[in-house]
Short mmCIF file of C-alpha atoms and ligand atoms in Angstrom, two decimals:
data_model
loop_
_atom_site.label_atom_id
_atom_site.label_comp_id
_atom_site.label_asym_id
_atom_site.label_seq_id
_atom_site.Cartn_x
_atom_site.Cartn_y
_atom_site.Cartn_z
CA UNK A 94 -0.56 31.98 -12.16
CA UNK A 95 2.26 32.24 -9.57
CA UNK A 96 0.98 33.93 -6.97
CA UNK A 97 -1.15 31.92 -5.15
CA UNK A 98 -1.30 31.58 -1.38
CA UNK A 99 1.01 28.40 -0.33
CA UNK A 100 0.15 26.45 3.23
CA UNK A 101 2.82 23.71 4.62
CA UNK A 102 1.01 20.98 6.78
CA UNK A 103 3.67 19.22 8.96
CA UNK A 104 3.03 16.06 10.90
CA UNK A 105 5.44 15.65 13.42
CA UNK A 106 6.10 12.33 16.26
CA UNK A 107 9.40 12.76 18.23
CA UNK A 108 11.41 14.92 15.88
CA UNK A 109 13.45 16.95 18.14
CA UNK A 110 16.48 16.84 15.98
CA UNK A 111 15.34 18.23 12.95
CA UNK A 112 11.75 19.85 13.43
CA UNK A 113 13.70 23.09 13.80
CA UNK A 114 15.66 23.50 11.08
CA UNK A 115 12.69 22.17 8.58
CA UNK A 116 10.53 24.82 10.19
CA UNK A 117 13.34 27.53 9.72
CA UNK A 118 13.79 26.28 6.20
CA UNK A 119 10.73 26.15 5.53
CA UNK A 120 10.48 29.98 6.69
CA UNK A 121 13.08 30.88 3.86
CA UNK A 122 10.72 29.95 1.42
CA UNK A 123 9.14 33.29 -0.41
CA UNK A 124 6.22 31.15 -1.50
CA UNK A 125 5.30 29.75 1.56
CA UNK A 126 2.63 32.17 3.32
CA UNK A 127 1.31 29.43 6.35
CA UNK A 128 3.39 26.70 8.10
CA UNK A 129 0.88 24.19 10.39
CA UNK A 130 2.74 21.86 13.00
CA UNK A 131 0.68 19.09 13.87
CA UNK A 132 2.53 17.38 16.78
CA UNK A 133 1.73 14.03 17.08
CA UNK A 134 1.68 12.91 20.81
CA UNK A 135 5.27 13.35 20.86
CA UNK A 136 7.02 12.82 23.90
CA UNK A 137 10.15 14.69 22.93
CA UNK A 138 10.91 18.31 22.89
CA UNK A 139 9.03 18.51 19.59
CA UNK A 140 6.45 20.57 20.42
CA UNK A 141 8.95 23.01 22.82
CA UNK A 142 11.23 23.32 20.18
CA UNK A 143 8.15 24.45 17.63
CA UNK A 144 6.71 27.04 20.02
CA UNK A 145 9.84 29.43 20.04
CA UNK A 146 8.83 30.18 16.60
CA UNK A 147 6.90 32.79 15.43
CA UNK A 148 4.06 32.77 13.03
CA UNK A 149 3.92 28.95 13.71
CA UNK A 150 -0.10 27.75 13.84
CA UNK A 151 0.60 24.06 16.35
CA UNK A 152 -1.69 21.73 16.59
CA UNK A 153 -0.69 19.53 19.34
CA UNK A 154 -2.41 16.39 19.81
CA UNK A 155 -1.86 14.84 23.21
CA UNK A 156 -2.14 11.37 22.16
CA UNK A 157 -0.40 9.42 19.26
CA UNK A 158 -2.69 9.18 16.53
CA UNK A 159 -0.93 8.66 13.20
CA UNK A 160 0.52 10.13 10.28
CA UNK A 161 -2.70 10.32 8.30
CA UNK A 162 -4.92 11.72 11.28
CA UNK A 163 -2.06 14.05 11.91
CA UNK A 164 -2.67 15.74 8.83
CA UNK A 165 -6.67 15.60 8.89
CA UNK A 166 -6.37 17.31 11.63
CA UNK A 167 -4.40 20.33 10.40
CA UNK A 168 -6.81 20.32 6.93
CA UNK A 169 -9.59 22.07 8.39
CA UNK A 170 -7.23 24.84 9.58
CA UNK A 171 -5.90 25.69 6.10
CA UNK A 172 -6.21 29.32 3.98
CA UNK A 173 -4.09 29.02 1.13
CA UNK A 174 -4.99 27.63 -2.24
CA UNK A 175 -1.92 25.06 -2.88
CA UNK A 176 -1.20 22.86 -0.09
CA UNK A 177 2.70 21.03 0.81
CA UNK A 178 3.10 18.07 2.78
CA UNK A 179 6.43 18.09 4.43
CA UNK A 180 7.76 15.50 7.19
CA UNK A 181 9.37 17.21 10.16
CA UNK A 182 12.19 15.47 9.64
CA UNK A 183 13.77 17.14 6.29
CA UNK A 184 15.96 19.51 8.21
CA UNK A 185 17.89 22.10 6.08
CA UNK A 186 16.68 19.80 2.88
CA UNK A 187 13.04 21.16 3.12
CA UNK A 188 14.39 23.89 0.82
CA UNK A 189 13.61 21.88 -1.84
CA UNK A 190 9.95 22.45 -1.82
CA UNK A 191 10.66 25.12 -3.95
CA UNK A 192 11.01 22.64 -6.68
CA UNK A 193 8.04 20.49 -5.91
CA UNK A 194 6.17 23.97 -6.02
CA UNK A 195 6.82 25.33 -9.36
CA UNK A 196 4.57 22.72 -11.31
CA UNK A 197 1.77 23.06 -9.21
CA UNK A 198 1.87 27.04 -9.40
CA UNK A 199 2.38 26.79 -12.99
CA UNK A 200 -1.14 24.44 -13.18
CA UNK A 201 1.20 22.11 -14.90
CA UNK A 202 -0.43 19.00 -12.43
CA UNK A 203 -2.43 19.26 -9.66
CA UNK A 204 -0.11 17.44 -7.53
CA UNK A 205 3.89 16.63 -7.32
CA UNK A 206 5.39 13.98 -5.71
CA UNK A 207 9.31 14.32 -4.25
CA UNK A 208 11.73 11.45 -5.51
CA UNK A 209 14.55 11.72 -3.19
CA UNK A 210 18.22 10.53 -4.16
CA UNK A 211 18.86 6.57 -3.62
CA UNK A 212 19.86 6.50 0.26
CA UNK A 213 23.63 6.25 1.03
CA UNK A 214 22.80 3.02 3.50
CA UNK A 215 20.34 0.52 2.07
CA UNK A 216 17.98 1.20 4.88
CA UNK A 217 15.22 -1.78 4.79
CA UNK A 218 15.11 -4.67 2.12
CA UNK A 219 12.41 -2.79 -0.20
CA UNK A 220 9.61 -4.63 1.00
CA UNK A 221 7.15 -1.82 1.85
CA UNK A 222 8.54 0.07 -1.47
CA UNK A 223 7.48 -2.84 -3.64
CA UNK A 224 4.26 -3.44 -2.20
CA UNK A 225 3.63 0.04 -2.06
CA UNK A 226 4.78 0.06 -6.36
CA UNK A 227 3.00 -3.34 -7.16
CA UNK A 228 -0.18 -2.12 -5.97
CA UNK A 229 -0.23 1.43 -7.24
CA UNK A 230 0.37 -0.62 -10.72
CA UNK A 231 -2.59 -2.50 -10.12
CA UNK A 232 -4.89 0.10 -8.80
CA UNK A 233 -3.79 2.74 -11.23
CA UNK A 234 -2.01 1.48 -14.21
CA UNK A 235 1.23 3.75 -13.70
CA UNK A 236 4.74 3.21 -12.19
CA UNK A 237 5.45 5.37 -9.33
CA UNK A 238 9.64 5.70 -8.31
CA UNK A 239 8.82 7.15 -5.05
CA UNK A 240 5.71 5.89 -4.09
CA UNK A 241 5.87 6.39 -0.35
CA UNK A 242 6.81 10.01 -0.67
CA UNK A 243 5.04 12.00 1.89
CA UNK A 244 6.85 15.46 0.56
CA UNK A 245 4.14 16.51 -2.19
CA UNK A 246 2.31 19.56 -3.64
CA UNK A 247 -1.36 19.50 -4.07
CA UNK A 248 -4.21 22.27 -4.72
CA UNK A 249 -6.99 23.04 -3.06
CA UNK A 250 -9.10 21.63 -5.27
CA UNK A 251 -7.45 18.32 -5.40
CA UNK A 252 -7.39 18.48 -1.61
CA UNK A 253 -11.06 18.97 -1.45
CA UNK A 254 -11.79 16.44 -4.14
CA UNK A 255 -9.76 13.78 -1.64
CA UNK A 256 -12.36 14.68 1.60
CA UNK A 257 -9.29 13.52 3.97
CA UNK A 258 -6.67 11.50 4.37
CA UNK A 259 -6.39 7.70 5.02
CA UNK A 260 -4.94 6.00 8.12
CA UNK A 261 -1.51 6.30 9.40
CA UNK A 262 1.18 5.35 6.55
CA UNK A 263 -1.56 4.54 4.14
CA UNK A 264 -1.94 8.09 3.63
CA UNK A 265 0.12 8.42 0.54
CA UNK A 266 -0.85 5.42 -1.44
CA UNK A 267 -4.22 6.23 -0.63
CA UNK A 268 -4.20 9.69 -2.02
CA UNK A 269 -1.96 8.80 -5.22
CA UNK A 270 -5.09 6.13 -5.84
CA UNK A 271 -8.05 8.34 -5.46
CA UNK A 272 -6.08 11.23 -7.45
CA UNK A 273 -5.28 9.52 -10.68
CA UNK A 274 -8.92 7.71 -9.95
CA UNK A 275 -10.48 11.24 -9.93
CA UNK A 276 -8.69 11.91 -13.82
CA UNK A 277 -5.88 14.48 -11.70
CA UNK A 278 -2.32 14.91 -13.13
CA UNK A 279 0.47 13.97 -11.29
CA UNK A 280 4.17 14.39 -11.52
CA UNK A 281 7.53 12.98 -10.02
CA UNK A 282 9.52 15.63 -9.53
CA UNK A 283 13.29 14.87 -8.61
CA UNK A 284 14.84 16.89 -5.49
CA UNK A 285 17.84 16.99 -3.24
CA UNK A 286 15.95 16.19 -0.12
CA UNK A 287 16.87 13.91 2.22
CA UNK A 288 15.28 12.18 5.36
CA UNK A 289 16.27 9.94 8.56
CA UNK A 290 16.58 6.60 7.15
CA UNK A 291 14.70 4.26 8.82
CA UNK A 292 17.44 1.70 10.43
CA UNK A 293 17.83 -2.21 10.44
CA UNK A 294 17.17 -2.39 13.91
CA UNK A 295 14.15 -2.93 16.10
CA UNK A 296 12.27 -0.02 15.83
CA UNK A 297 12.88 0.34 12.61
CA UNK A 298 11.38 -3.30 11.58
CA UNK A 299 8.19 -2.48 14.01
CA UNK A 300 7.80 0.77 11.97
CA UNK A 301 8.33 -0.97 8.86
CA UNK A 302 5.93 -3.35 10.34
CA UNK A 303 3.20 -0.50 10.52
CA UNK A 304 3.63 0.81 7.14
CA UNK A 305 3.30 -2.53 5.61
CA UNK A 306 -0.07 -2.76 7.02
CA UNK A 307 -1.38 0.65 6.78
CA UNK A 308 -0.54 0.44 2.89
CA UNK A 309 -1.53 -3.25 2.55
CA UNK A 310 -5.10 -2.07 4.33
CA UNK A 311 -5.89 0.41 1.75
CA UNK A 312 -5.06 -1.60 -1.00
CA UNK A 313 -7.45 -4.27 0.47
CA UNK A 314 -9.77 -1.44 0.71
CA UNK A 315 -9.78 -1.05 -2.86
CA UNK A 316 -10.36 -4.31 -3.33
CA UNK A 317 -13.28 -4.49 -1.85
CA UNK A 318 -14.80 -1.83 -3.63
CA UNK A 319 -13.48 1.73 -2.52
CA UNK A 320 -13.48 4.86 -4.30
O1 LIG B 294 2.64 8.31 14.24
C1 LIG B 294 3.25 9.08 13.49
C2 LIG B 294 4.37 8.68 12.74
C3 LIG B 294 4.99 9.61 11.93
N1 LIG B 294 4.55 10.89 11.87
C4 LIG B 294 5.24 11.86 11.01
O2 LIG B 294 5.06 11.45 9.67
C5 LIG B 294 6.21 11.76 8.89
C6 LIG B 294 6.76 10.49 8.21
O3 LIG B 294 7.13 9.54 9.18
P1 LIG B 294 8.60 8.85 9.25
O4 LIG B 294 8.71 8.18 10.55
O5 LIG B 294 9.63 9.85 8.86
O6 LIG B 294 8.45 7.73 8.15
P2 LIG B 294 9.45 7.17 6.99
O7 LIG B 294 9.39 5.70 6.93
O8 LIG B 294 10.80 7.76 7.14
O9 LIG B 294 8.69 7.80 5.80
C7 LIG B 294 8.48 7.40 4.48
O10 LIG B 294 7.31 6.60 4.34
C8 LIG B 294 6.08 7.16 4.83
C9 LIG B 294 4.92 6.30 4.39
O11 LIG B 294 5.01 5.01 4.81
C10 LIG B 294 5.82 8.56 4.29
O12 LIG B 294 4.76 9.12 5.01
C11 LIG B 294 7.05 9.44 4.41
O13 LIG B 294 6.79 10.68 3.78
C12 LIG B 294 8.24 8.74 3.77
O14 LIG B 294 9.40 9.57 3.91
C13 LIG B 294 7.23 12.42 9.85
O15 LIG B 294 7.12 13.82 9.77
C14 LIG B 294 6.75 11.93 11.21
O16 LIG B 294 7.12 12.77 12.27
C15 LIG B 294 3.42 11.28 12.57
O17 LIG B 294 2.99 12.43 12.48
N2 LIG B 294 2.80 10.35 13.36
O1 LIG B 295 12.53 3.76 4.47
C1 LIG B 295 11.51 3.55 3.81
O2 LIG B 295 11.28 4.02 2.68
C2 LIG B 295 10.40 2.77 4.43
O3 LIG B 295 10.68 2.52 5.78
C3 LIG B 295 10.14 1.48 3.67
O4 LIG B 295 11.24 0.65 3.69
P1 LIG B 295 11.33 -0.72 2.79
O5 LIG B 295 10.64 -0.46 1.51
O6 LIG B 295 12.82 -0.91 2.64
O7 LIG B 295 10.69 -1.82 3.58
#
Protein backbone atom coordinates (compact mmCIF):
# COMPACT_ATOMS: atom_id res chain seq x y z
CA UNK A 1 0.00 0.00 0.00
CA UNK A 2 1.70 3.27 -1.08
CA UNK A 3 -0.46 5.72 -0.31
CA UNK A 4 -0.47 6.29 3.09
CA UNK A 5 -0.38 9.66 4.83
CA UNK A 6 3.50 10.50 5.70
CA UNK A 7 4.28 13.07 8.87
CA UNK A 8 8.09 14.44 9.35
CA UNK A 9 8.82 15.25 13.11
CA UNK A 10 11.88 17.58 13.27
CA UNK A 11 13.72 18.41 16.44
CA UNK A 12 15.63 21.34 16.03
CA UNK A 13 18.46 23.33 18.78
CA UNK A 14 20.37 26.21 17.03
CA UNK A 15 20.20 25.14 13.42
CA UNK A 16 20.07 28.32 11.61
CA UNK A 17 22.25 27.17 8.82
CA UNK A 18 20.51 24.38 7.56
CA UNK A 19 16.87 24.19 9.13
CA UNK A 20 15.82 25.90 5.90
CA UNK A 21 16.91 24.04 3.29
CA UNK A 22 15.89 20.56 5.18
CA UNK A 23 12.45 22.09 5.56
CA UNK A 24 12.39 23.12 1.77
CA UNK A 25 13.68 19.69 0.93
CA UNK A 26 11.69 18.15 2.81
CA UNK A 27 8.70 20.11 0.99
CA UNK A 28 9.86 18.46 -2.40
CA UNK A 29 8.97 15.29 -1.15
CA UNK A 30 5.48 13.97 -2.90
CA UNK A 31 5.07 11.60 0.01
CA UNK A 32 5.42 13.81 2.67
CA UNK A 33 1.80 15.28 3.59
CA UNK A 34 2.85 17.03 7.37
CA UNK A 35 6.24 18.57 8.38
CA UNK A 36 6.32 19.35 12.53
CA UNK A 37 9.26 21.72 13.75
CA UNK A 38 9.87 21.24 17.22
CA UNK A 39 12.32 24.04 18.17
CA UNK A 40 14.23 23.25 20.95
CA UNK A 41 14.95 26.42 23.11
CA UNK A 42 17.08 27.60 20.43
CA UNK A 43 18.62 30.79 20.75
CA UNK A 44 19.41 31.25 17.08
CA UNK A 45 17.28 32.33 14.26
CA UNK A 46 15.90 28.78 14.14
CA UNK A 47 12.61 29.32 14.88
CA UNK A 48 12.50 32.87 12.56
CA UNK A 49 13.88 31.15 9.83
CA UNK A 50 10.98 28.19 10.21
CA UNK A 51 8.07 30.63 10.44
CA UNK A 52 8.46 32.14 6.82
CA UNK A 53 7.28 28.86 5.72
CA UNK A 54 4.08 27.87 4.92
CA UNK A 55 2.18 24.82 5.93
CA UNK A 56 4.87 24.47 8.71
CA UNK A 57 3.00 23.14 12.23
CA UNK A 58 6.13 24.75 15.05
CA UNK A 59 6.27 23.73 18.17
CA UNK A 60 8.52 26.02 19.94
CA UNK A 61 9.63 25.18 23.27
CA UNK A 62 11.09 28.10 25.17
CA UNK A 63 13.45 26.19 27.17
CA UNK A 64 16.11 23.52 26.14
CA UNK A 65 14.76 20.28 26.80
CA UNK A 66 16.40 17.57 24.68
CA UNK A 67 16.36 15.65 21.66
CA UNK A 68 14.05 12.95 22.97
CA UNK A 69 11.46 15.41 24.69
CA UNK A 70 11.70 17.40 21.53
CA UNK A 71 10.11 14.79 19.70
CA UNK A 72 7.47 13.67 22.50
CA UNK A 73 6.39 16.70 22.25
CA UNK A 74 5.54 16.88 18.53
CA UNK A 75 3.96 12.98 18.85
CA UNK A 76 0.76 13.96 20.16
CA UNK A 77 0.33 16.43 17.25
CA UNK A 78 0.67 13.80 14.51
CA UNK A 79 -2.16 12.65 11.60
CA UNK A 80 -0.45 10.55 9.29
CA UNK A 81 0.00 6.82 9.50
CA UNK A 82 3.99 6.48 8.83
CA UNK A 83 6.04 8.72 10.80
CA UNK A 84 10.02 10.22 9.68
CA UNK A 85 12.43 11.42 12.05
CA UNK A 86 14.66 13.90 10.42
CA UNK A 87 17.42 16.20 12.21
CA UNK A 88 17.23 19.84 11.17
CA UNK A 89 20.43 19.73 10.18
CA UNK A 90 20.34 17.50 6.79
CA UNK A 91 20.07 20.49 4.53
CA UNK A 92 19.53 19.72 0.79
CA UNK A 93 20.44 15.83 1.85
CA UNK A 94 16.95 15.35 3.52
CA UNK A 95 15.91 14.29 0.00
CA UNK A 96 16.89 11.10 0.81
CA UNK A 97 13.98 10.22 2.91
CA UNK A 98 12.54 9.11 -0.08
CA UNK A 99 14.64 6.06 0.24
CA UNK A 100 14.17 5.39 3.89
CA UNK A 101 10.35 5.62 2.89
CA UNK A 102 9.85 3.05 0.33
CA UNK A 103 10.26 -0.04 2.76
CA UNK A 104 8.06 1.18 5.22
CA UNK A 105 5.23 2.02 2.55
CA UNK A 106 5.82 -1.22 1.01
CA UNK A 107 5.13 -2.98 4.80
CA UNK A 108 8.46 -4.48 4.06
CA UNK A 109 9.58 -3.44 8.07
CA UNK A 110 7.98 -1.38 10.30
CA UNK A 111 10.86 0.81 10.70
CA UNK A 112 14.18 1.94 8.60
CA UNK A 113 17.12 3.20 9.88
CA UNK A 114 19.52 5.76 7.59
CA UNK A 115 23.29 4.58 7.31
CA UNK A 116 24.98 7.60 6.12
CA UNK A 117 28.37 7.46 4.04
CA UNK A 118 31.69 7.16 6.34
CA UNK A 119 32.36 11.03 7.17
CA UNK A 120 35.11 12.76 5.09
CA UNK A 121 36.86 14.00 8.64
CA UNK A 122 37.03 11.36 11.34
CA UNK A 123 34.88 13.45 13.56
CA UNK A 124 35.18 11.83 17.28
CA UNK A 125 37.25 8.61 18.18
CA UNK A 126 34.08 6.16 17.92
CA UNK A 127 33.49 6.01 21.43
CA UNK A 128 29.74 6.79 21.62
CA UNK A 129 29.36 4.59 18.22
CA UNK A 130 30.80 1.55 19.97
CA UNK A 131 29.02 1.81 23.06
CA UNK A 132 26.04 2.62 21.31
CA UNK A 133 26.88 -1.02 18.90
CA UNK A 134 28.16 -3.12 21.96
CA UNK A 135 25.09 -2.63 23.77
CA UNK A 136 22.47 -2.94 21.07
CA UNK A 137 24.44 -6.48 20.65
CA UNK A 138 23.78 -7.25 24.06
CA UNK A 139 20.29 -6.04 24.46
CA UNK A 140 19.14 -7.32 21.12
CA UNK A 141 21.33 -9.88 19.59
CA UNK A 142 21.87 -7.92 16.16
CA UNK A 143 24.64 -5.65 14.72
CA UNK A 144 23.51 -2.26 13.95
CA UNK A 145 26.11 -0.04 11.32
CA UNK A 146 24.43 3.10 12.18
CA UNK A 147 23.21 2.79 15.43
CA UNK A 148 22.90 6.42 16.42
CA UNK A 149 20.90 7.29 13.37
CA UNK A 150 18.20 9.65 14.26
CA UNK A 151 16.93 9.80 10.34
CA UNK A 152 14.36 6.73 10.46
CA UNK A 153 10.90 5.63 9.20
CA UNK A 154 8.45 4.16 11.54
CA UNK A 155 4.49 3.43 11.44
CA UNK A 156 2.00 4.36 13.46
CA UNK A 157 1.62 1.36 14.94
CA UNK A 158 5.17 0.89 15.88
CA UNK A 159 5.04 4.46 17.17
CA UNK A 160 2.18 3.67 19.39
CA UNK A 161 3.57 0.34 20.47
CA UNK A 162 6.86 2.58 21.75
CA UNK A 163 4.37 5.06 24.15
CA UNK A 164 7.28 7.84 23.72
CA UNK A 165 10.54 8.47 23.39
CA UNK A 166 13.50 8.20 25.87
CA UNK A 167 15.68 11.06 27.15
CA UNK A 168 17.78 13.31 25.13
CA UNK A 169 20.35 11.21 22.85
CA UNK A 170 19.12 7.99 24.29
CA UNK A 171 16.27 8.29 22.11
CA UNK A 172 17.49 6.10 19.34
CA UNK A 173 19.05 3.25 21.14
CA UNK A 174 16.14 3.23 23.20
CA UNK A 175 13.65 2.81 20.46
CA UNK A 176 15.88 0.27 18.31
CA UNK A 177 15.70 -1.86 21.88
CA UNK A 178 12.06 -1.82 22.60
CA UNK A 179 11.32 -2.37 18.69
CA UNK A 180 13.17 -5.56 18.02
CA UNK A 181 12.00 -6.37 21.89
CA UNK A 182 8.35 -5.93 20.70
CA UNK A 183 9.14 -8.85 17.60
CA UNK A 184 9.15 -5.44 14.88
CA UNK A 185 11.28 -5.64 11.67
CA UNK A 186 13.85 -3.37 11.09
CA UNK A 187 16.07 -2.42 8.24
CA UNK A 188 19.37 -0.41 7.46
CA UNK A 189 18.79 1.26 4.62
CA UNK A 190 21.90 3.01 2.92
CA UNK A 191 21.43 6.84 1.76
CA UNK A 192 23.37 9.81 0.54
CA UNK A 193 22.62 11.95 3.50
CA UNK A 194 24.88 13.81 5.22
CA UNK A 195 25.01 15.84 8.58
CA UNK A 196 27.27 18.52 10.55
CA UNK A 197 29.94 16.49 11.92
CA UNK A 198 30.34 16.91 15.31
CA UNK A 199 34.06 18.54 15.71
CA UNK A 200 37.19 17.70 17.94
CA UNK A 201 36.82 20.67 19.81
CA UNK A 202 35.12 21.71 23.01
CA UNK A 203 31.70 21.63 22.32
CA UNK A 204 31.91 18.92 20.47
CA UNK A 205 33.56 16.63 23.40
CA UNK A 206 30.75 18.18 25.94
CA UNK A 207 28.14 16.98 23.37
CA UNK A 208 29.82 13.83 22.94
CA UNK A 209 29.89 13.92 26.63
CA UNK A 210 25.95 14.00 26.71
CA UNK A 211 25.34 11.32 24.31
CA UNK A 212 27.58 8.99 26.08
CA UNK A 213 25.42 9.26 29.03
CA UNK A 214 22.05 9.51 27.65
CA UNK A 215 22.83 6.11 25.75
CA UNK A 216 24.85 4.59 28.62
CA UNK A 217 21.53 5.51 30.95
CA UNK A 218 19.22 3.51 28.93
CA UNK A 219 21.29 0.70 28.61
CA UNK A 220 21.59 0.72 32.47
CA UNK A 221 17.94 0.98 32.32
CA UNK A 222 17.70 -2.23 30.72
CA UNK A 223 19.70 -3.65 33.01
CA UNK A 224 17.82 -3.15 35.65
CA UNK A 225 14.86 -4.57 34.30
CA UNK A 226 13.14 -2.29 31.58
CA UNK A 227 10.88 -3.16 28.91
O1 LIG B 1 19.07 19.47 22.89
C1 LIG B 1 18.94 19.14 21.72
C2 LIG B 1 20.00 18.67 20.93
C3 LIG B 1 19.76 18.33 19.61
N1 LIG B 1 18.52 18.46 19.08
C4 LIG B 1 18.30 18.11 17.67
O2 LIG B 1 18.50 16.71 17.54
C5 LIG B 1 19.07 16.40 16.28
C6 LIG B 1 20.38 15.61 16.46
O3 LIG B 1 21.32 16.39 17.18
P1 LIG B 1 22.82 16.70 16.66
O4 LIG B 1 23.37 17.76 17.50
O5 LIG B 1 22.80 16.88 15.18
O6 LIG B 1 23.56 15.36 17.06
P2 LIG B 1 24.66 14.44 16.30
O7 LIG B 1 25.70 13.99 17.25
O8 LIG B 1 25.15 15.10 15.08
O9 LIG B 1 23.71 13.28 15.96
C7 LIG B 1 23.88 11.89 15.85
O10 LIG B 1 23.66 11.23 17.09
C8 LIG B 1 22.40 11.47 17.76
C9 LIG B 1 22.25 10.51 18.92
O11 LIG B 1 23.25 10.61 19.84
C10 LIG B 1 21.21 11.24 16.83
O12 LIG B 1 20.07 11.74 17.47
C11 LIG B 1 21.41 11.92 15.50
O13 LIG B 1 20.33 11.57 14.64
C12 LIG B 1 22.74 11.50 14.89
O14 LIG B 1 22.93 12.17 13.64
C13 LIG B 1 19.27 17.75 15.54
O15 LIG B 1 18.17 17.99 14.69
C14 LIG B 1 19.28 18.74 16.68
O16 LIG B 1 18.90 20.04 16.30
C15 LIG B 1 17.46 18.89 19.85
O17 LIG B 1 16.32 18.97 19.38
N2 LIG B 1 17.70 19.21 21.16
O1 LIG C 1 29.29 12.14 15.44
C1 LIG C 1 28.76 11.18 16.01
O2 LIG C 1 28.28 10.19 15.44
C2 LIG C 1 28.57 11.24 17.49
O3 LIG C 1 28.92 12.51 17.97
C3 LIG C 1 29.34 10.14 18.20
O4 LIG C 1 30.71 10.28 17.99
P1 LIG C 1 31.78 9.13 18.46
O5 LIG C 1 31.14 7.81 18.27
O6 LIG C 1 32.94 9.37 17.52
O7 LIG C 1 32.13 9.40 19.89
Amino acid sequence: MLNKEVTVLVPAYNEEDKIGDTISSLQQLEDVNEIIVINDGSTDKTVNIVKEFKDIKLIDLKINQGKGEALNQGLSEIKGQIISLIDADLGKTALELRKLLKPVLQQEVDMTIAKFPAPKKKGGFGLVTTLARVGLKIFTGLQFDSPLSGQRVLTKNLISYLNGFESGFGVEVGMTIKTIKGGFKVKEVPVNMSHQETGRDWMGFKHRGRQFKDVLTVFLSQIQGGK
